[in-house]
Structures are given as structure tokens and as C-alpha cells.
Coordinates of C-alpha atoms and ligand atoms in Angstrom, one line a residue:
X118 CA 2.4 -1.4 -41.2
X119 CA 5.1 -1.7 -38.6
X120 CA 3.9 -0.2 -35.4
X121 CA 5.7 3.5 -34.5
X122 CA 7.0 4.1 -31.4
X123 CA 8.6 6.8 -29.5
X124 CA 11.1 6.7 -26.6
X125 CA 10.7 8.1 -23.2
X126 CA 14.0 8.2 -21.8
X127 CA 14.0 8.6 -17.5
X128 CA 16.1 11.5 -16.9
X129 CA 15.1 11.4 -13.0
X130 CA 11.5 12.1 -13.8
X131 CA 8.6 10.3 -12.0
X132 CA 5.6 11.2 -14.8
X133 CA 7.2 8.6 -17.6
X134 CA 5.0 6.4 -16.9
X135 CA 2.2 9.7 -17.8
X136 CA 3.5 10.3 -20.5
X137 CA 3.9 7.1 -21.6
X138 CA 0.0 6.4 -21.6
X139 CA -0.6 10.4 -22.8
X140 CA 1.2 8.9 -26.1
X141 CA -0.7 5.9 -26.4
X142 CA -4.1 7.5 -25.9
X143 CA -2.9 9.7 -29.0
X144 CA -2.3 6.2 -31.0
X145 CA 1.3 6.2 -31.2
X146 CA 3.2 3.1 -28.9
X147 CA 6.1 4.9 -26.6
X148 CA 8.4 2.8 -24.5
X149 CA 10.1 3.9 -21.3
X150 CA 14.0 3.6 -21.4
X151 CA 17.1 4.0 -18.3
X152 CA 18.6 7.2 -18.9
X153 CA 21.9 5.7 -19.6
X154 CA 20.7 4.1 -22.9
X155 CA 23.2 4.1 -25.6
X156 CA 22.2 5.8 -28.6
X157 CA 23.1 2.7 -30.7
X158 CA 19.8 0.7 -28.5
X159 CA 17.7 3.3 -29.4
X160 CA 18.6 3.1 -32.6
X161 CA 17.6 -0.1 -33.3
X162 CA 14.4 -0.2 -31.2
X163 CA 11.5 -1.4 -33.2
X164 CA 9.6 1.1 -35.2
X165 CA 11.3 4.5 -33.3
X166 CA 10.1 7.4 -35.0
X167 CA 11.3 9.9 -31.8
X168 CA 12.8 10.6 -28.6
X169 CA 11.9 12.0 -25.6
X170 CA 14.1 12.8 -23.2
X171 CA 11.8 13.5 -19.7
X172 CA 13.8 15.4 -17.2
X173 CA 12.6 16.0 -13.4
X174 CA 13.2 16.0 -9.8
X175 CA 15.2 13.0 -9.8
X176 CA 18.0 14.1 -12.1
X177 CA 20.3 13.8 -8.8
X178 CA 21.6 9.9 -8.3
X179 CA 24.0 9.5 -5.8
X180 CA 25.1 13.0 -5.1
X181 CA 25.7 13.4 -9.0
X182 CA 23.6 15.0 -12.0
X183 CA 22.8 12.6 -14.7
X184 CA 22.8 12.7 -18.4
X185 CA 22.3 11.3 -21.3
X186 CA 24.7 9.9 -23.9
X187 CA 24.7 12.8 -26.4
X188 CA 25.2 10.4 -28.9
X189 CA 21.2 10.2 -29.0
X190 CA 21.0 13.7 -30.1
X191 CA 22.9 13.0 -33.3
X192 CA 21.0 9.5 -34.4
X193 CA 18.8 11.9 -36.7
X194 CA 15.7 11.2 -34.7
X195 CA 13.5 14.5 -33.2
X196 CA 14.0 14.8 -29.9
X197 CA 11.9 17.0 -27.1
X198 CA 13.6 17.9 -24.0
X199 CA 10.9 18.1 -21.3
X200 CA 10.6 18.3 -17.5
X201 CA 8.5 19.1 -14.7
X202 CA 9.6 21.6 -12.2
X203 CA 12.8 21.5 -10.5
X204 CA 15.0 20.5 -13.8
X205 CA 14.2 22.8 -16.6
X206 CA 17.0 24.5 -17.9
X207 CA 16.9 26.8 -20.8
X208 CA 16.7 24.5 -23.2
X209 CA 13.9 22.0 -22.0
X210 CA 10.5 22.7 -22.3
X211 CA 8.3 22.1 -19.0
X212 CA 5.3 20.1 -19.1
X213 CA 2.6 22.4 -19.4
X214 CA -1.3 22.1 -18.1
X215 CA -1.9 19.9 -21.0
X216 CA 1.2 17.9 -22.1
X217 CA -1.4 15.9 -24.7
X218 CA -1.3 19.4 -26.6
X219 CA 2.5 19.0 -26.5
X220 CA 2.5 15.4 -27.4
X221 CA 0.3 15.5 -30.4
X222 CA 2.9 18.8 -32.1
X223 CA 5.6 16.1 -31.7
X224 CA 4.1 13.0 -33.1
X225 CA 3.0 15.0 -35.6
X226 CA 6.8 16.5 -35.7
X227 CA 8.3 12.7 -35.7
X228 CA 6.0 11.6 -38.8
X229 CA 5.0 8.7 -36.3
X230 CA 1.8 6.4 -37.3
X231 CA -1.0 6.3 -35.0
X232 CA -1.5 2.6 -35.2
X233 CA -1.6 1.9 -31.9
X234 CA -4.9 0.6 -30.8
X235 CA -6.5 -2.0 -28.8
X236 CA -7.3 -4.3 -31.5
X237 CA -3.9 -3.6 -33.2
X238 CA -2.3 -5.2 -30.2
X239 CA -4.5 -7.7 -29.8
X240 CA -3.7 -8.6 -33.7
X241 CA -0.2 -8.5 -33.4
X242 CA 0.5 -10.4 -30.5
X243 CA -2.0 -12.7 -31.3
X244 CA 0.5 -13.8 -34.2
X245 CA 3.9 -12.8 -32.0
X246 CA 2.1 -15.7 -29.7
X247 CA 1.7 -18.4 -32.2
X248 CA 5.4 -17.9 -33.9
X249 CA 6.6 -18.1 -30.0
X250 CA 4.4 -21.0 -29.0
X251 CA 4.2 -23.1 -32.3
X252 CA 3.1 -26.7 -31.4
X253 CA 4.2 -26.5 -27.9
X254 CA 2.1 -26.3 -24.2
X255 CA 1.6 -23.6 -22.0
X256 CA 0.8 -23.6 -18.5
X257 CA -0.6 -20.6 -16.5
X258 CA -2.0 -20.1 -12.8
X259 CA -5.3 -18.6 -13.5
X260 CA -6.4 -16.6 -10.1
X261 CA -9.3 -14.6 -12.2
X262 CA -7.9 -11.3 -11.4
X263 CA -7.8 -8.9 -14.4
X264 CA -4.0 -9.9 -15.6
X265 CA -4.0 -13.5 -15.2
X266 CA -7.5 -13.9 -16.9
X267 CA -6.8 -11.2 -19.7
X268 CA -3.5 -13.5 -20.4
X269 CA -5.9 -16.5 -20.9
X270 CA -8.3 -14.7 -23.2
X271 CA -5.3 -14.1 -25.5
X272 CA -3.8 -17.4 -25.4
X273 CA -6.9 -18.9 -26.1
X274 CA -7.4 -16.8 -28.5
X275 CA -4.2 -17.4 -30.2
X276 CA -3.4 -20.9 -29.3
X277 CA -6.6 -22.8 -28.1
X278 CA -6.9 -25.9 -26.4
X279 CA -2.8 -25.9 -26.5
X280 CA -3.1 -24.1 -23.0
X281 CA -3.7 -25.4 -19.8
X282 CA -5.2 -23.0 -16.8
X283 CA -5.1 -24.4 -12.9
X284 CA -6.9 -22.2 -10.9
X285 CA -6.6 -23.0 -6.9
X286 CA -9.5 -22.1 -4.4
X287 CA -7.5 -21.3 -1.3
X288 CA -10.7 -20.6 0.1
X289 CA -9.7 -16.8 0.2
X290 CA -11.3 -15.5 -2.5
X291 CA -14.7 -13.2 -2.2
X292 CA -17.9 -14.8 -2.6
X293 CA -18.7 -16.5 -6.8
X294 CA -15.2 -15.6 -7.8
X295 CA -14.2 -19.3 -8.3
X296 CA -17.8 -20.3 -9.7
X297 CA -17.0 -16.9 -12.5
X298 CA -14.0 -18.5 -13.5
X299 CA -15.1 -21.5 -13.6
X300 CA -18.6 -20.3 -15.9
X301 CA -16.0 -17.9 -18.1
X302 CA -13.4 -19.8 -19.1
X303 CA -14.3 -23.4 -18.9
X304 CA -18.2 -23.0 -19.9
X305 CA -18.0 -20.3 -22.0
X306 CA -14.4 -20.1 -23.6
X307 CA -14.2 -23.7 -23.6
X308 CA -10.6 -23.6 -22.0
X309 CA -8.8 -26.5 -20.2
X310 CA -9.2 -25.4 -17.0
X311 CA -8.0 -27.5 -13.8
X312 CA -10.0 -26.5 -10.9
X313 CA -8.1 -27.5 -7.7
X314 CA -10.2 -27.3 -4.9
X315 CA -7.7 -26.4 -2.0
X316 CA -9.4 -24.7 0.8
X317 CA -8.5 -27.7 3.3
X318 CA -4.9 -27.4 2.9
X319 CA -4.8 -23.5 3.3
X320 CA -7.7 -23.1 6.1
X321 CA -5.5 -25.7 8.0
X322 CA -2.4 -24.8 7.5
X323 CA -3.5 -21.1 9.0
X324 CA -5.0 -22.4 11.5
X325 CA -4.0 -20.8 14.8
X326 CA -1.3 -18.2 13.3
X327 CA -2.7 -14.7 14.0
X328 CA 0.7 -12.4 12.5
X329 CA 0.0 -11.3 9.5
X330 CA 3.5 -11.9 7.5
X331 CA 3.1 -15.0 8.7
X332 CA -0.1 -15.1 7.3
X333 CA 0.6 -13.8 3.9
X334 CA 3.9 -16.1 3.8
X335 CA 2.2 -19.6 4.6
X336 CA -0.7 -18.3 1.8
X337 CA 2.3 -17.5 -0.3
X338 CA 4.0 -20.4 0.1
X339 CA 1.3 -23.0 -0.1
X340 CA 0.0 -21.6 -3.3
X341 CA 3.4 -22.8 -5.1
X342 CA 3.4 -26.1 -3.3
X343 CA -0.1 -27.3 -4.6
X344 CA 1.0 -25.1 -8.2
X345 CA 4.3 -27.3 -8.1
X346 CA 2.1 -30.8 -7.6
X347 CA -0.4 -29.7 -10.2
X348 CA 2.2 -28.6 -12.5
X349 CA 3.6 -32.2 -11.8
X350 CA 0.8 -34.2 -12.5
X351 CA 0.8 -32.5 -16.1
X352 CA 3.2 -33.8 -19.0
X353 CA 4.9 -32.1 -21.8
X354 CA 4.5 -28.6 -21.1
X355 CA 7.8 -26.4 -21.8
X356 CA 5.7 -22.7 -21.4
X357 CA 4.4 -21.0 -18.7
X358 CA 2.2 -17.7 -19.1
X359 CA 2.2 -14.8 -17.0
X360 CA 0.9 -12.0 -15.8
X361 CA 3.4 -9.6 -15.7
X362 CA 2.8 -5.7 -16.9
X363 CA 4.2 -2.8 -17.8
X364 CA 4.3 -1.2 -14.3
X365 CA 5.9 -4.4 -12.8
X366 CA 9.1 -4.1 -15.4
X367 CA 9.6 -0.1 -15.6
X368 CA 12.4 1.1 -13.7
X369 CA 12.4 4.2 -11.1
X370 CA 15.9 3.4 -10.5
X371 CA 16.0 6.4 -8.5
X372 CA 13.2 5.8 -6.8
X373 CA 13.8 4.5 -2.6
X374 CA 10.6 2.8 -1.3
X375 CA 10.3 0.8 1.9
X376 CA 8.3 -2.1 2.2
X377 CA 5.8 -1.7 5.1
X378 CA 4.0 -4.9 4.0
X379 CA 5.2 -7.8 1.9
X380 CA 3.0 -7.8 -1.1
X381 CA 2.3 -11.8 -2.2
X382 CA 0.5 -12.5 -5.8
X383 CA -0.8 -15.7 -6.1
X384 CA 0.7 -16.2 -9.5
X385 CA 3.9 -14.8 -9.2
X386 CA 5.8 -17.9 -9.3
X387 CA 9.2 -18.4 -7.7
X388 CA 12.3 -18.5 -9.8
X389 CA 12.8 -22.4 -9.3
X390 CA 9.5 -23.1 -10.9
X391 CA 9.8 -20.3 -13.3
X392 CA 13.2 -21.4 -14.6
X393 CA 11.5 -24.7 -15.8
X394 CA 9.7 -23.3 -18.2
X395 CA 10.3 -21.0 -21.0
X396 CA 8.2 -17.8 -20.3
X397 CA 4.8 -16.0 -22.3
X398 CA 4.5 -12.7 -20.8
X399 CA 1.8 -11.2 -23.8
X400 CA 1.0 -8.1 -21.5
X401 CA 4.2 -7.3 -20.4
X402 CA 4.2 -3.8 -22.2
X403 CA 0.9 -2.8 -21.4
X404 CA -0.7 -0.2 -18.5
X405 CA -3.3 -1.5 -16.5
X406 CA -6.2 0.0 -18.4
X407 CA -4.8 -1.2 -21.9
X408 CA -4.8 -4.3 -20.2
X409 CA -9.1 -3.9 -18.8
X410 CA -9.3 -2.7 -22.7
X411 CA -7.5 -5.8 -24.0
X412 CA -9.7 -8.4 -22.3
X413 CA -12.8 -6.1 -23.1
X414 CA -11.8 -6.7 -26.6
X415 CA -12.0 -10.0 -26.5
X416 CA -15.5 -11.0 -24.4
X417 CA -14.9 -11.1 -20.6
X418 CA -17.6 -9.9 -18.8
X419 CA -17.6 -6.4 -17.3
X420 CA -17.0 -7.4 -13.3
X421 CA -13.9 -9.1 -14.7
X422 CA -12.4 -6.7 -16.5
X423 CA -13.1 -4.1 -13.6
X424 CA -12.4 -5.9 -10.8
X425 CA -10.9 -3.7 -7.9
X426 CA -7.4 -4.8 -6.7
X427 CA -7.3 -7.7 -4.5
X428 CA -4.5 -8.9 -2.5
X429 CA -3.2 -12.0 -3.5
X430 CA -3.4 -13.3 0.2
X431 CA -7.2 -12.3 -0.6
X432 CA -9.7 -12.5 2.8
X433 CA -6.9 -13.8 4.9
X434 CA -5.8 -10.5 5.4
X435 CA -9.5 -8.8 5.9
X436 CA -9.6 -11.7 8.4
X437 CA -7.8 -10.1 11.2
X438 CA -6.0 -12.3 13.2
X439 CA -6.1 -15.9 13.1
X440 CA -8.7 -17.0 10.4
X441 CA -11.4 -19.1 10.9
X442 CA -14.0 -20.5 8.8
X443 CA -17.1 -18.9 10.8
X444 CA -15.3 -15.5 10.6
X445 CA -14.2 -15.9 6.9
X446 CA -17.8 -16.8 6.2
X447 CA -19.0 -13.4 7.9
X448 CA -16.7 -11.3 5.4
X449 CA -17.2 -13.2 2.4
X450 CA -20.6 -12.9 2.7
X451 CA -20.8 -9.0 4.2
X452 CA -18.8 -8.3 1.3
X453 CA -21.2 -9.3 -1.1
X454 CA -23.6 -7.1 0.3
X455 CA -21.7 -4.5 0.4
X456 CA -20.2 -4.7 -3.4
X457 CA -24.2 -5.1 -4.6
X458 CA -25.4 -1.6 -2.5
X459 CA -23.0 -0.1 -3.9
X460 CA -23.8 -0.8 -7.3
X461 CA -27.8 0.0 -6.3
X462 CA -26.5 3.2 -5.0
X463 CA -24.0 4.3 -7.9
X464 CA -21.3 3.9 -6.3
X465 CA -19.7 1.3 -8.1
X466 CA -16.3 2.8 -10.0
X467 CA -16.9 6.4 -8.6
X468 CA -15.0 4.6 -5.6
X469 CA -11.6 2.6 -6.2
X470 CA -11.7 0.2 -3.8
X471 CA -14.1 -1.4 -1.1
X472 CA -14.4 -4.1 1.0
X473 CA -15.2 -5.2 4.7
X474 CA -13.1 -6.8 6.5
X475 CA -13.8 -8.3 10.6
X476 CA -11.5 -8.0 13.5
X477 CA -11.0 -10.6 16.3
X478 CA -13.3 -9.1 18.9
X479 CA -16.7 -9.2 19.9
X480 CA -19.1 -6.9 21.8
X481 CA -22.5 -7.0 23.3
X482 CA -25.5 -7.2 21.6
X483 CA -29.3 -8.0 22.0
X484 CA -31.5 -10.0 19.7
X485 CA -34.7 -11.9 20.7
X486 CA -34.7 -9.5 23.8
X487 CA -31.4 -11.8 25.1
X488 CA -28.1 -10.7 24.9
X489 CA -25.6 -11.7 22.3
X490 CA -22.1 -11.8 21.8
X491 CA -21.1 -11.0 18.2
X492 CA -18.3 -9.7 15.9
X493 CA -18.5 -6.6 13.8
X494 CA -18.0 -5.8 10.5
X495 CA -15.4 -2.7 9.1
X496 CA -16.3 -1.2 5.7
X497 CA -13.6 0.2 4.5
X498 CA -13.5 2.7 1.0
X499 CA -10.9 4.7 -0.4
X500 CA -10.3 6.5 -3.6
X501 CA -7.0 6.8 -4.5
X502 CA -4.8 7.3 -7.9
X503 CA -2.0 5.4 -7.1
X504 CA -2.5 3.4 -3.7
X505 CA 0.5 5.1 -2.3
X506 CA -1.8 7.8 -0.6
X507 CA -5.8 7.2 -0.3
X508 CA -8.5 9.4 0.7
X509 CA -11.9 8.5 2.6
X510 CA -15.4 9.2 0.3
X511 CA -18.2 10.5 1.9
X512 CA -20.4 8.2 1.7
X513 CA -24.0 9.0 1.3
X514 CA -25.5 8.3 5.0
X515 CA -28.7 6.0 3.4
X516 CA -26.3 3.8 1.9
X517 CA -24.6 3.5 5.0
X518 CA -27.3 2.4 6.9
X519 CA -28.4 0.3 4.0
X520 CA -25.9 -1.8 4.1
X521 CA -25.7 -1.9 8.0
X522 CA -29.4 -3.3 8.2
X523 CA -28.5 -5.9 5.7
X524 CA -25.0 -7.0 7.4
X525 CA -26.8 -7.0 10.8
X526 CA -30.0 -8.7 9.8
X527 CA -28.6 -11.2 6.6
X528 CA -25.1 -12.3 8.3
X529 CA -25.4 -14.5 11.0
X530 CA -23.8 -13.3 13.9
X531 CA -22.7 -9.7 13.0
X532 CA -24.2 -7.0 15.5
X533 CA -22.2 -3.9 14.2
X534 CA -21.0 -2.0 11.3
X535 CA -18.4 0.7 11.4
X536 CA -16.9 2.8 8.7
X537 CA -13.2 3.3 8.8
X538 CA -12.7 6.8 8.0
X539 CA -9.0 6.6 8.1
X540 CA -6.9 8.1 5.3
X541 CA -3.4 6.6 4.1
X542 CA -0.9 7.9 5.9
X543 CA -1.2 7.1 8.4
X544 CA -3.5 4.2 7.9
X545 CA -2.6 1.5 5.4
X546 CA -5.8 0.6 2.6
X547 CA -5.8 -3.1 4.2
X548 CA -5.8 -3.8 8.0
X549 CA -3.2 -6.2 7.7
Ligands
XMP161 P1 -2.0 -1.5 1.2 O1 -2.8 -1.7 2.6 O2 -0.6 -1.5 1.5 O3 -2.3 -1.4 -0.2 O4 -2.4 0.2 1.4 C1 -2.1 -1.0 -1.0 C2 -3.4 -1.7 -2.3 O5 -2.5 -2.8 -2.3 C3 -3.5 -3.9 -1.9 N1 -3.1 -4.9 -1.8 C4 -2.1 -6.1 -2.2 N2 -2.3 -6.2 -3.4 N3 -1.3 -8.3 -2.9 C5 -1.7 -7.6 -3.9 O6 -1.7 -7.7 -4.9 C6 -0.6 -8.4 -1.6 O7 -0.5 -9.0 -0.9 C7 -1.5 -7.0 -1.3 N4 -1.6 -6.3 0.2 C8 -2.4 -5.1 -0.1 C9 -4.0 -3.1 -1.3 O8 -5.6 -3.9 -1.8 C10 -4.7 -1.9 -1.8 O9 -5.2 -2.1 -2.9

């Protein structure tokens, strides 16, 4: 049975992704199209059963009201005109408190099959991957993050040892992360995994560099260099796996975003490398929660599938100022303790993101009746929906105390633990 699809046409709404996710939760696959999509393109979209024209506060572009091509109303497909406040006209249905009910009723009207599920996605994608790849070989930069891990697991299921994974350890990963990648992919799933210990290369290049943007650039650059070298050693590889997901490609054409920090993700490779290969992007139509569900269904461990967001430059942006091995170790160890204590206290999964960072200052302390100069460690914990704004949870005092005792007792050279109470804005989540 072909996959049914309901198209969402973006008429300036900022809720398209939300509506698409709701439809998918109700079992119907959904894709988002820009307002200027042609009737022809919609008509030919595989499995299309209905159209939602989704208006919103951004329906004005360059001073003009935008509108869809009215030809889409003549395709013979059920159309729901809907919108959030700001766009309501007489013929537009407003999304109420429970869009899920409205969507459910619309699905029934379109006659769409509710045949979208994690398993149906995996079955269809494995088949599609086998068809695309044939007997050729695929290369994948496997960071151990959710997206690249799920791509790896899907590719292993589809084409097994035609896949080669390269895992670069840049020395800025959290405690035991590289070990987990090796254990899961090499030992449990039997993947061809090339482990590259590039710790010295990265740390040597970063020595003495304190400007945050320069640090990010060096880490991004060096990663590409290492990957290029490794790829150069391999013969006969025509395809490159990428962990692109749907939010990376959904355009919100009317949004204007200012860049506060350049985000670098190890794994996002530059054009000149990507162009040498044919791309394999099995997750490009999935939202993050769907990616996690696929990973789970493919047997990846919970700790990998539920991993918190982690910057591409890793602990590099949490070891403030010029990175030293000594402070890097302190941030890695304190972060591991923090995560252990959060888990023990049942806070895992209740707080969106939490980690430690280490500033580049020391302060006076006392150990064994003598004066010491040691580093502080800062706890950062935030709740957020989209990482654009964030609030700070009121952590139980006992948990904070337990973490403080353990970090100052177990991590050499740390004499203070601070809790950052600043919401975003005005602070960003990471300190650099
Ligand atoms: P900020 O610090 O900008 O962080 O408030 C927002 C979210 O993004 C994560 N972050 C990154 N993620 N590459 C990433 O993939 C990066 O370079 C990067 N920098 C920050 C951060 O952890 C938070 O979740």
C-alpha cells in the first residue's frame, strides 16, 4: 500500500512543522511546501490525499500579501484553509486549542490511509536505500550523535558491510562517548568502523587560542582535514551518508534570523567533499523525535538515542578561553558526575539540557589546612522547546549539594561549583 500524504502549504505560518508532526502522530505522512508550489507539483506529489493551506502572521512578504496559486483549489483534492491568529479571514478555519481533533477530522475527509509509522518508514527506507546503493560502497562520518548514529544503523541494516564509518575523536567528546561508538557499532552491530585518534592534532592546533569563533573555526576545519585524509585512503567509495533531518531543510522563507554564533557540526561536510560523492540522506524527511524512534526500533541504546544536544565543537566551547588538557579533563570529569547525579535524582529526561563548563580563572581555596588556587566549575541546566529561548529549572538543593560535594571531592583542582541562573535571553545556553 503506497504511503498516503497530506501536503501543508506554508502561507506564512510558523506552525507548519507542528502541524506536520501532529499529522504524522495521527498516522498520516505529511510534507511542507512553500506557498509558491505549483498545482502541478502538488498533483504529482506521491500519495497526496489532501492539502492544508496554513496561513499565519508572516503572510506578508516584502510588503506584499502572499497567496497560493489558486489552481491548487481545482485539483479535486480536499483542502483545509487554516491559520493561527493574525491571518484569519472569513473562510479560514482557526487552529483551536486542540488542532489534533481538527486534523483527525480532516484526515477522515481525505480518505488518507493512516499508514505512517516507525516500522513502515524503516521498511520503505531500507528498500529505497538498497535500490539507491546497489552494490556500491558508502562512507559515513559517525560522530556518535543521534542523527549520524541512526543513519549508520539504517545503512547497516540495508547494506551491511558496504558501509564504512569513520569516527574522529577530536579529544573534545564527553566521557566514554568514543568508547560507546566503538562498542555499539563495531562490536555489537559489526560495522566497518575506522577509529581515528586525532586528539593531539586538535589540541595542538587549539593551543593558546582563546577567541571563541576562532576556536570553532579551527575545530571545524581540522575535522574536515582529518576526514578528507581518511576518505583519501579508501578506494572505490561512491556514496556519502549524511545525517540531514527535516528541520535542516524545511524553509521558513519569511523568517529573518541573525547569527549569534556560527554553529559547526562535525559531519556537515563542505561542498568540495560532498560533491565528490552521491549523497545518501535517509533521515531527511524525519523530525527529531521520529529519528529517535527509528534509532530505538533499530536497537540503538537509549543513552545514544536520547542524547542531549551537544555542540559540534564539543567540550571545546565549554572549556572557556584557551583550551588546556588539564581544564578539559576537569570539565569532562565534572560533566560525567553531573550526569550521574541527575540520573540518580530522576532528573534525566525532565531537564532538556545540562552540562558543566569551566572558566579560565582560579580562586583561593583550602585543602589540608593549606592555601590552594583552583578552578571553579559551572553547572548549566536549561529547559526549552526550541533552544531559541530557555529557562533555568529550580533544581532541588540536595541535588546541587551532592553534585558540589562530589565534584570538589573527586575532580582534582576544582574547589567551587556554581549554578548559572541566567535565562536565554539574555544569556545564551552555552557560554561561548
Ligand atoms: P546557544 O548557546 O546558542 O545554544 O544558546 C543553543 C543550542 O545549540 C547548541 N549548540 C550547538 N549545536 N553546533 C551544534 O550542533 C554548535 O556549534 C553549537 N553551539 C551551541 C547548544 O548546546 C544549545 O543546545
